[in-house]
Amino acid sequence: MPDPFENDLDVETYTALGAANCAKPPKWIVKGLISEGSLVTLAGSPKLARKTWLLMHLGLCVSRGKAFLGMDVLRLPVMYVALEDGHARFGWRAKLL
């Protein structure tokens, strides 16, 4: 009986073959930046970094299927939760975008 642990493949080749057979390519929401099922964290200095503006722009681009900062986008429904803004401020920002 042949030894199942003996083969001609080194560990790197075996791992690459296994990954090629099991891994699916990512489904990009924003091509090359955000894939389906990923967790994204955005951090920056308070006020000056414009994090809210950036994420509102991202949400609008995804909801419309429009490019985000030159990257292709998959059109999907978006739920934006604005815990820091009131209704009037959120509406004002959305109109400016």
The first five atom37 places (N, CA, C, CB, O) and aatype in JSON, in Angstrom:
{
  "aatype": [12, 14, 3, 14, 13, 6, 2, 3, 10, 3, 19, 6, 16, 18, 16, 0, 10, 7, 0, 0, 2, 4, 0, 11, 14, 14, 11, 17, 9, 19, 11, 7, 10, 9, 15, 6, 7, 15, 10, 19, 16, 10, 0, 7, 15, 14, 11, 10, 0, 1, 11, 16, 17, 10, 10, 12, 8, 10, 7, 10, 4, 19, 15, 1, 7, 11, 0, 13, 10, 7, 12, 3, 19, 10, 1, 10, 14, 19, 12, 18, 19, 0, 10, 6, 3, 7, 8, 0, 1, 13, 7, 17, 1, 0, 11, 10, 10],
  "atom_mask": [
    [1, 1, 1, 1, 1],
    [1, 1, 1, 1, 1],
    [1, 1, 1, 1, 1],
    [1, 1, 1, 1, 1],
    [1, 1, 1, 1, 1],
    [1, 1, 1, 1, 1],
    [1, 1, 1, 1, 1],
    [1, 1, 1, 1, 1],
    [1, 1, 1, 1, 1],
    [1, 1, 1, 1, 1],
    [1, 1, 1, 1, 1],
    [1, 1, 1, 1, 1],
    [1, 1, 1, 1, 1],
    [1, 1, 1, 1, 1],
    [1, 1, 1, 1, 1],
    [1, 1, 1, 1, 1],
    [1, 1, 1, 1, 1],
    [1, 1, 1, 0, 1],
    [1, 1, 1, 1, 1],
    [1, 1, 1, 1, 1],
    [1, 1, 1, 1, 1],
    [1, 1, 1, 1, 1],
    [1, 1, 1, 1, 1],
    [1, 1, 1, 1, 1],
    [1, 1, 1, 1, 1],
    [1, 1, 1, 1, 1],
    [1, 1, 1, 1, 1],
    [1, 1, 1, 1, 1],
    [1, 1, 1, 1, 1],
    [1, 1, 1, 1, 1],
    [1, 1, 1, 1, 1],
    [1, 1, 1, 0, 1],
    [1, 1, 1, 1, 1],
    [1, 1, 1, 1, 1],
    [1, 1, 1, 1, 1],
    [1, 1, 1, 1, 1],
    [1, 1, 1, 0, 1],
    [1, 1, 1, 1, 1],
    [1, 1, 1, 1, 1],
    [1, 1, 1, 1, 1],
    [1, 1, 1, 1, 1],
    [1, 1, 1, 1, 1],
    [1, 1, 1, 1, 1],
    [1, 1, 1, 0, 1],
    [1, 1, 1, 1, 1],
    [1, 1, 1, 1, 1],
    [1, 1, 1, 1, 1],
    [1, 1, 1, 1, 1],
    [1, 1, 1, 1, 1],
    [1, 1, 1, 1, 1],
    [1, 1, 1, 1, 1],
    [1, 1, 1, 1, 1],
    [1, 1, 1, 1, 1],
    [1, 1, 1, 1, 1],
    [1, 1, 1, 1, 1],
    [1, 1, 1, 1, 1],
    [1, 1, 1, 1, 1],
    [1, 1, 1, 1, 1],
    [1, 1, 1, 0, 1],
    [1, 1, 1, 1, 1],
    [1, 1, 1, 1, 1],
    [1, 1, 1, 1, 1],
    [1, 1, 1, 1, 1],
    [1, 1, 1, 1, 1],
    [1, 1, 1, 0, 1],
    [1, 1, 1, 1, 1],
    [1, 1, 1, 1, 1],
    [1, 1, 1, 1, 1],
    [1, 1, 1, 1, 1],
    [1, 1, 1, 0, 1],
    [1, 1, 1, 1, 1],
    [1, 1, 1, 1, 1],
    [1, 1, 1, 1, 1],
    [1, 1, 1, 1, 1],
    [1, 1, 1, 1, 1],
    [1, 1, 1, 1, 1],
    [1, 1, 1, 1, 1],
    [1, 1, 1, 1, 1],
    [1, 1, 1, 1, 1],
    [1, 1, 1, 1, 1],
    [1, 1, 1, 1, 1],
    [1, 1, 1, 1, 1],
    [1, 1, 1, 1, 1],
    [1, 1, 1, 1, 1],
    [1, 1, 1, 1, 1],
    [1, 1, 1, 0, 1],
    [1, 1, 1, 1, 1],
    [1, 1, 1, 1, 1],
    [1, 1, 1, 1, 1],
    [1, 1, 1, 1, 1],
    [1, 1, 1, 0, 1],
    [1, 1, 1, 1, 1],
    [1, 1, 1, 1, 1],
    [1, 1, 1, 1, 1],
    [1, 1, 1, 1, 1],
    [1, 1, 1, 1, 1],
    [1, 1, 1, 1, 1]
  ],
  "atom_positions": [
    [[0.84, -1.18, 0.0], [0.0, 0.0, 0.0], [0.89, 1.25, 0.0], [-0.96, -0.01, 1.23], [1.84, 1.31, 0.78]],
    [[0.6, 2.24, -0.87], [1.43, 3.44, -0.93], [1.23, 4.31, 0.33], [1.11, 4.26, -2.2], [0.15, 4.34, 0.92]],
    [[2.28, 5.01, 0.69], [2.23, 5.9, 1.84], [1.5, 7.18, 1.42], [3.67, 6.22, 2.37], [1.96, 7.86, 0.5]],
    [[0.35, 7.53, 2.07], [-0.41, 8.71, 1.66], [0.31, 10.03, 1.95], [-1.76, 8.72, 2.34], [-0.06, 11.07, 1.41]],
    [[1.33, 9.98, 2.81], [2.05, 11.19, 3.16], [3.27, 11.43, 2.27], [2.48, 11.12, 4.6], [3.97, 12.43, 2.42]],
    [[3.49, 10.52, 1.37], [4.64, 10.65, 0.49], [4.17, 11.06, -0.9], [5.45, 9.32, 0.44], [3.35, 10.37, -1.51]],
    [[4.67, 12.17, -1.38], [4.36, 12.59, -2.74], [5.48, 13.46, -3.27], [3.01, 13.36, -2.8], [6.44, 13.76, -2.55]],
    [[5.37, 13.84, -4.51], [6.42, 14.63, -5.15], [6.22, 16.14, -4.98], [6.47, 14.3, -6.62], [7.07, 16.93, -5.4]],
    [[5.13, 16.54, -4.36], [4.84, 17.96, -4.23], [5.4, 18.52, -2.92], [3.33, 18.2, -4.29], [5.3, 17.89, -1.87]],
    [[5.99, 19.69, -3.0], [6.44, 20.33, -1.76], [5.25, 21.03, -1.1], [7.6, 21.35, -2.04], [4.18, 21.12, -1.7]],
    [[5.43, 21.51, 0.1], [4.34, 22.1, 0.86], [3.76, 23.32, 0.15], [4.83, 22.49, 2.25], [2.54, 23.47, 0.12]],
    [[4.58, 24.18, -0.4], [4.09, 25.38, -1.07], [3.22, 25.04, -2.28], [5.25, 26.27, -1.5], [2.17, 25.65, -2.48]],
    [[3.64, 24.08, -3.06], [2.86, 23.67, -4.23], [1.54, 23.07, -3.8], [3.65, 22.67, -5.09], [0.49, 23.38, -4.37]],
    [[1.57, 22.21, -2.79], [0.36, 21.57, -2.3], [-0.62, 22.63, -1.78], [0.7, 20.55, -1.19], [-1.82, 22.55, -2.06]],
    [[-0.13, 23.61, -1.03], [-0.97, 24.66, -0.49], [-1.58, 25.49, -1.62], [-0.18, 25.55, 0.46], [-2.77, 25.81, -1.57]],
    [[-0.79, 25.83, -2.61], [-1.29, 26.61, -3.73], [-2.35, 25.84, -4.51], [-0.14, 27.0, -4.66], [-3.36, 26.43, -4.92]],
    [[-2.15, 24.56, -4.7], [-3.15, 23.75, -5.4], [-4.44, 23.67, -4.61], [-2.6, 22.34, -5.66], [-5.53, 23.75, -5.18]],
    [[-4.33, 23.5, -3.31], [-5.51, 23.45, -2.46], [-6.27, 24.75, -2.48], [0.0, 0.0, 0.0], [-7.5, 24.76, -2.56]],
    [[-5.56, 25.85, -2.41], [-6.2, 27.16, -2.43], [-6.87, 27.41, -3.77], [-5.18, 28.27, -2.13], [-7.96, 27.98, -3.83]],
    [[-6.23, 26.99, -4.85], [-6.8, 27.19, -6.18], [-8.09, 26.41, -6.35], [-5.79, 26.79, -7.26], [-9.0, 26.86, -7.05]],
    [[-8.19, 25.25, -5.73], [-9.38, 24.42, -5.87], [-10.51, 24.86, -4.94], [-9.02, 22.98, -5.6], [-11.67, 24.59, -5.23]],
    [[-10.2, 25.51, -3.84], [-11.2, 25.84, -2.82], [-11.63, 27.3, -2.83], [-10.68, 25.49, -1.46], [-12.79, 27.6, -2.55]],
    [[-10.74, 28.19, -3.14], [-11.03, 29.62, -3.01], [-11.8, 30.15, -4.22], [-9.74, 30.41, -2.82], [-11.46, 29.85, -5.37]],
    [[-12.82, 30.92, -3.93], [-13.55, 31.6, -5.0], [-12.99, 33.01, -5.12], [-15.1, 31.62, -4.72], [-12.55, 33.59, -4.12]],
    [[-12.99, 33.56, -6.31], [-12.53, 34.95, -6.43], [-13.51, 35.86, -5.69], [-12.41, 35.37, -7.93], [-14.71, 35.56, -5.63]],
    [[-13.03, 36.97, -5.14], [-13.93, 37.84, -4.39], [-14.96, 38.5, -5.3], [-13.14, 38.91, -3.65], [-14.69, 38.78, -6.47]],
    [[-16.12, 38.76, -4.76], [-17.15, 39.53, -5.45], [-16.97, 40.96, -4.96], [-18.63, 38.97, -5.18], [-17.24, 41.27, -3.8]],
    [[-16.52, 41.83, -5.85], [-16.18, 43.19, -5.46], [-17.4, 44.09, -5.42], [-15.16, 43.76, -6.42], [-18.2, 44.11, -6.35]],
    [[-17.55, 44.83, -4.35], [-18.55, 45.89, -4.25], [-17.93, 47.16, -4.83], [-19.02, 46.11, -2.76], [-18.54, 47.84, -5.66]],
    [[-16.72, 47.47, -4.4], [-15.9, 48.52, -5.02], [-14.64, 47.8, -5.49], [-15.58, 49.74, -4.01], [-13.84, 47.35, -4.67]],
    [[-14.46, 47.7, -6.79], [-13.42, 46.86, -7.37], [-12.04, 47.16, -6.79], [-13.39, 47.05, -8.86], [-11.54, 48.29, -6.85]],
    [[-11.44, 46.12, -6.22], [-10.1, 46.21, -5.67], [-10.02, 46.83, -4.29], [0.0, 0.0, 0.0], [-8.93, 46.95, -3.72]],
    [[-11.17, 47.25, -3.73], [-11.15, 47.93, -2.45], [-12.03, 47.25, -1.4], [-11.59, 49.36, -2.62], [-11.57, 46.97, -0.3]],
    [[-13.29, 46.99, -1.74], [-14.24, 46.41, -0.78], [-14.9, 45.2, -1.43], [-15.31, 47.46, -0.32], [-15.56, 45.33, -2.46]],
    [[-14.72, 44.03, -0.81], [-15.34, 42.82, -1.35], [-16.54, 42.43, -0.48], [-14.32, 41.65, -1.42], [-16.65, 42.84, 0.68]],
    [[-17.43, 41.64, -1.07], [-18.62, 41.17, -0.36], [-18.21, 40.4, 0.89], [-19.48, 40.28, -1.28], [-17.3, 39.57, 0.85]],
    [[-18.87, 40.69, 1.99], [-18.59, 40.0, 3.24], [-17.43, 40.57, 4.03], [0.0, 0.0, 0.0], [-17.1, 40.07, 5.11]],
    [[-16.79, 41.62, 3.51], [-15.65, 42.18, 4.22], [-16.11, 43.17, 5.28], [-14.69, 42.86, 3.24], [-17.22, 43.72, 5.21]],
    [[-15.26, 43.39, 6.24], [-15.49, 44.39, 7.28], [-14.52, 45.53, 7.02], [-15.31, 43.78, 8.73], [-13.31, 45.31, 6.93]],
    [[-15.04, 46.73, 6.9], [-14.22, 47.89, 6.57], [-14.23, 48.85, 7.75], [-14.73, 48.59, 5.29], [-15.28, 49.17, 8.3]],
    [[-13.06, 49.32, 8.13], [-12.94, 50.32, 9.19], [-12.3, 51.56, 8.6], [-12.09, 49.77, 10.39], [-11.3, 51.48, 7.89]],
    [[-12.89, 52.7, 8.89], [-12.36, 53.97, 8.42], [-12.02, 54.8, 9.66], [-13.38, 54.73, 7.48], [-12.88, 55.01, 10.52]],
    [[-10.8, 55.25, 9.74], [-10.36, 56.03, 10.9], [-9.64, 57.29, 10.44], [-9.45, 55.19, 11.82], [-9.01, 57.3, 9.38]],
    [[-9.73, 58.32, 11.23], [-9.05, 59.56, 10.92], [-9.29, 60.56, 12.03], [0.0, 0.0, 0.0], [-10.07, 60.3, 12.96]],
    [[-8.64, 61.68, 11.95], [-8.79, 62.7, 12.98], [-10.22, 63.24, 12.98], [-7.78, 63.84, 12.78], [-10.88, 63.27, 11.94]],
    [[-10.69, 63.66, 14.15], [-12.05, 64.21, 14.23], [-12.2, 65.44, 13.34], [-12.4, 64.58, 15.68], [-11.31, 66.28, 13.25]],
    [[-13.35, 65.52, 12.67], [-13.73, 66.64, 11.82], [-12.87, 66.82, 10.57], [-13.67, 67.89, 12.6], [-13.41, 66.94, 9.47]],
    [[-11.58, 66.84, 10.71], [-10.69, 67.2, 9.6], [-10.58, 66.13, 8.52], [-9.33, 67.5, 10.12], [-10.27, 66.45, 7.37]],
    [[-10.81, 64.89, 8.87], [-10.59, 63.79, 7.92], [-11.72, 63.66, 6.88], [-10.44, 62.49, 8.67], [-11.53, 63.05, 5.83]],
    [[-12.88, 64.21, 7.17], [-14.03, 64.15, 6.26], [-14.53, 62.72, 6.03], [-13.67, 64.77, 4.92], [-14.92, 62.36, 4.93]],
    [[-14.5, 61.92, 7.1], [-14.92, 60.52, 7.02], [-16.39, 60.39, 6.64], [-14.68, 59.81, 8.35], [-16.74, 59.56, 5.8]],
    [[-17.24, 61.22, 7.24], [-18.67, 61.15, 6.96], [-18.95, 61.46, 5.49], [-19.45, 62.11, 7.86], [-19.74, 60.76, 4.85]],
    [[-18.31, 62.49, 4.97], [-18.49, 62.85, 3.56], [-18.06, 61.71, 2.64], [-17.69, 64.13, 3.23], [-18.74, 61.39, 1.67]],
    [[-16.93, 61.11, 2.96], [-16.41, 60.01, 2.14], [-17.37, 58.83, 2.13], [-15.03, 59.57, 2.65], [-17.64, 58.25, 1.08]],
    [[-17.88, 58.47, 3.31], [-18.79, 57.32, 3.38], [-20.16, 57.62, 2.77], [-18.97, 56.88, 4.82], [-20.79, 56.74, 2.19]],
    [[-20.62, 58.85, 2.9], [-21.88, 59.21, 2.22], [-21.7, 59.12, 0.7], [-22.33, 60.64, 2.63], [-22.58, 58.62, 0.0]],
    [[-20.57, 59.6, 0.22], [-20.28, 59.51, -1.22], [-20.2, 58.05, -1.66], [-18.95, 60.25, -1.56], [-20.74, 57.69, -2.7]],
    [[-19.54, 57.22, -0.88], [-19.45, 55.79, -1.17], [-20.84, 55.17, -1.24], [-18.6, 55.07, -0.11], [-21.16, 54.46, -2.19]],
    [[-21.67, 55.45, -0.24], [-23.03, 54.9, -0.22], [-23.85, 55.33, -1.42], [0.0, 0.0, 0.0], [-24.56, 54.52, -2.01]],
    [[-23.75, 56.6, -1.8], [-24.48, 57.07, -2.98], [-23.98, 56.39, -4.26], [-24.33, 58.59, -3.12], [-24.78, 56.03, -5.12]],
    [[-22.67, 56.23, -4.37], [-22.11, 55.57, -5.56], [-22.57, 54.12, -5.65], [-20.58, 55.63, -5.52], [-22.95, 53.66, -6.73]],
    [[-22.55, 53.4, -4.55], [-22.97, 51.99, -4.57], [-24.47, 51.9, -4.86], [-22.64, 51.3, -3.21], [-24.89, 51.05, -5.63]],
    [[-25.27, 52.77, -4.25], [-26.72, 52.69, -4.47], [-27.1, 53.04, -5.92], [-27.44, 53.63, -3.51], [-28.15, 52.61, -6.4]],
    [[-26.26, 53.81, -6.6], [-26.53, 54.19, -7.99], [-25.74, 53.37, -9.0], [-26.21, 55.65, -8.18], [-26.01, 53.43, -10.2]],
    [[-24.76, 52.59, -8.51], [-23.92, 51.82, -9.42], [-22.94, 52.68, -10.18], [0.0, 0.0, 0.0], [-22.5, 52.31, -11.27]],
    [[-22.58, 53.83, -9.62], [-21.64, 54.76, -10.25], [-20.24, 54.55, -9.69], [-22.09, 56.22, -10.03], [-20.09, 54.12, -8.55]],
    [[-19.23, 54.85, -10.47], [-17.83, 54.68, -10.04], [-17.56, 55.5, -8.78], [-16.86, 55.11, -11.17], [-18.06, 56.61, -8.62]],
    [[-16.76, 54.93, -7.89], [-16.34, 55.59, -6.65], [-14.85, 55.86, -6.75], [-16.68, 54.72, -5.39], [-14.04, 54.93, -6.77]],
    [[-14.47, 57.14, -6.8], [-13.07, 57.55, -6.92], [-12.37, 56.81, -8.07], [-12.34, 57.29, -5.6], [-11.2, 56.43, -7.95]],
    [[-13.08, 56.63, -9.17], [-12.53, 55.99, -10.36], [-12.58, 54.47, -10.36], [0.0, 0.0, 0.0], [-12.13, 53.84, -11.32]],
    [[-13.12, 53.86, -9.3], [-13.2, 52.4, -9.22], [-14.6, 51.92, -9.56], [-12.8, 51.91, -7.81], [-15.59, 52.54, -9.15]],
    [[-14.71, 50.82, -10.32], [-16.01, 50.26, -10.66], [-16.74, 49.82, -9.4], [-15.85, 49.08, -11.63], [-16.12, 49.37, -8.43]],
    [[-18.07, 49.94, -9.43], [-18.91, 49.66, -8.28], [-20.03, 48.72, -8.68], [-19.47, 50.97, -7.68], [-20.6, 48.85, -9.77]],
    [[-20.34, 47.78, -7.81], [-21.5, 46.91, -7.99], [-22.71, 47.6, -7.39], [-21.27, 45.5, -7.34], [-22.68, 47.99, -6.22]],
    [[-23.76, 47.76, -8.15], [-24.96, 48.46, -7.65], [-25.7, 47.55, -6.67], [-25.9, 48.87, -8.82], [-26.08, 46.42, -7.0]],
    [[-25.88, 48.07, -5.46], [-26.55, 47.33, -4.39], [-27.36, 48.3, -3.54], [-25.53, 46.56, -3.52], [-27.09, 49.5, -3.53]],
    [[-28.37, 47.76, -2.81], [-29.07, 48.63, -1.85], [-28.11, 49.03, -0.73], [-30.32, 47.91, -1.27], [-27.23, 48.25, -0.35]],
    [[-28.28, 50.22, -0.21], [-27.41, 50.75, 0.85], [-28.27, 51.22, 2.01], [-26.52, 51.9, 0.32], [-29.3, 51.86, 1.81]],
    [[-27.84, 50.9, 3.22], [-28.45, 51.45, 4.42], [-27.38, 52.26, 5.13], [-29.04, 50.32, 5.35], [-26.38, 51.72, 5.59]],
    [[-27.6, 53.55, 5.22], [-26.64, 54.44, 5.87], [-27.24, 54.84, 7.22], [-26.32, 55.71, 4.99], [-28.34, 55.39, 7.27]],
    [[-26.53, 54.56, 8.29], [-26.98, 54.9, 9.63], [-26.16, 56.09, 10.11], [-26.85, 53.68, 10.61], [-24.96, 55.96, 10.36]],
    [[-26.81, 57.25, 10.24], [-26.12, 58.48, 10.63], [-26.41, 58.75, 12.1], [-26.56, 59.68, 9.74], [-27.37, 59.46, 12.43]],
    [[-25.6, 58.21, 12.98], [-25.82, 58.39, 14.41], [-25.33, 59.74, 14.9], [-25.13, 57.28, 15.18], [-25.74, 60.2, 15.97]],
    [[-24.46, 60.39, 14.14], [-23.91, 61.67, 14.59], [-24.68, 62.86, 14.04], [-22.46, 61.78, 14.19], [-24.53, 63.97, 14.53]],
    [[-25.5, 62.64, 13.03], [-26.21, 63.74, 12.36], [-27.71, 63.65, 12.6], [-25.92, 63.73, 10.86], [-28.27, 62.56, 12.69]],
    [[-28.33, 64.81, 12.71], [-29.78, 64.86, 12.72], [-30.31, 64.76, 11.29], [0.0, 0.0, 0.0], [-29.54, 64.75, 10.33]],
    [[-31.62, 64.69, 11.17], [-32.26, 64.55, 9.85], [-31.92, 65.73, 8.94], [-33.79, 64.43, 10.01], [-31.6, 65.54, 7.77]],
    [[-32.0, 66.95, 9.47], [-31.75, 68.14, 8.64], [-30.31, 68.19, 8.14], [-32.07, 69.41, 9.44], [-30.06, 68.49, 6.98]],
    [[-29.35, 67.89, 9.02], [-27.94, 67.93, 8.62], [-27.63, 66.85, 7.6], [-27.03, 67.77, 9.85], [-26.88, 67.08, 6.64]],
    [[-28.19, 65.66, 7.8], [-27.97, 64.58, 6.84], [-28.53, 64.98, 5.47], [-28.63, 63.25, 7.33], [-27.87, 64.79, 4.45]],
    [[-29.75, 65.54, 5.45], [-30.35, 65.98, 4.19], [-29.53, 67.05, 3.5], [0.0, 0.0, 0.0], [-29.37, 67.02, 2.28]],
    [[-29.0, 68.0, 4.27], [-28.16, 69.06, 3.73], [-26.91, 68.47, 3.07], [-27.76, 70.05, 4.84], [-26.54, 68.86, 1.97]],
    [[-26.27, 67.52, 3.77], [-25.07, 66.89, 3.21], [-25.39, 66.11, 1.95], [-24.43, 65.98, 4.24], [-24.65, 66.17, 0.97]],
    [[-26.49, 65.38, 1.97], [-26.88, 64.57, 0.8], [-27.13, 65.46, -0.41], [-28.13, 63.74, 1.1], [-26.75, 65.1, -1.53]],
    [[-27.76, 66.6, -0.21], [-28.0, 67.53, -1.34], [-26.69, 68.04, -1.93], [-28.87, 68.73, -0.88], [-26.58, 68.22, -3.15]],
    [[-25.71, 68.29, -1.09], [-24.43, 68.79, -1.58], [-23.67, 67.73, -2.39], [-23.58, 69.26, -0.42], [-22.89, 68.07, -3.28]],
    [[-23.9, 66.48, -2.08], [-23.21, 65.42, -2.82], [-23.9, 65.19, -4.15], [-23.18, 64.11, -2.0], [-23.48, 64.34, -4.92]]
  ]
}
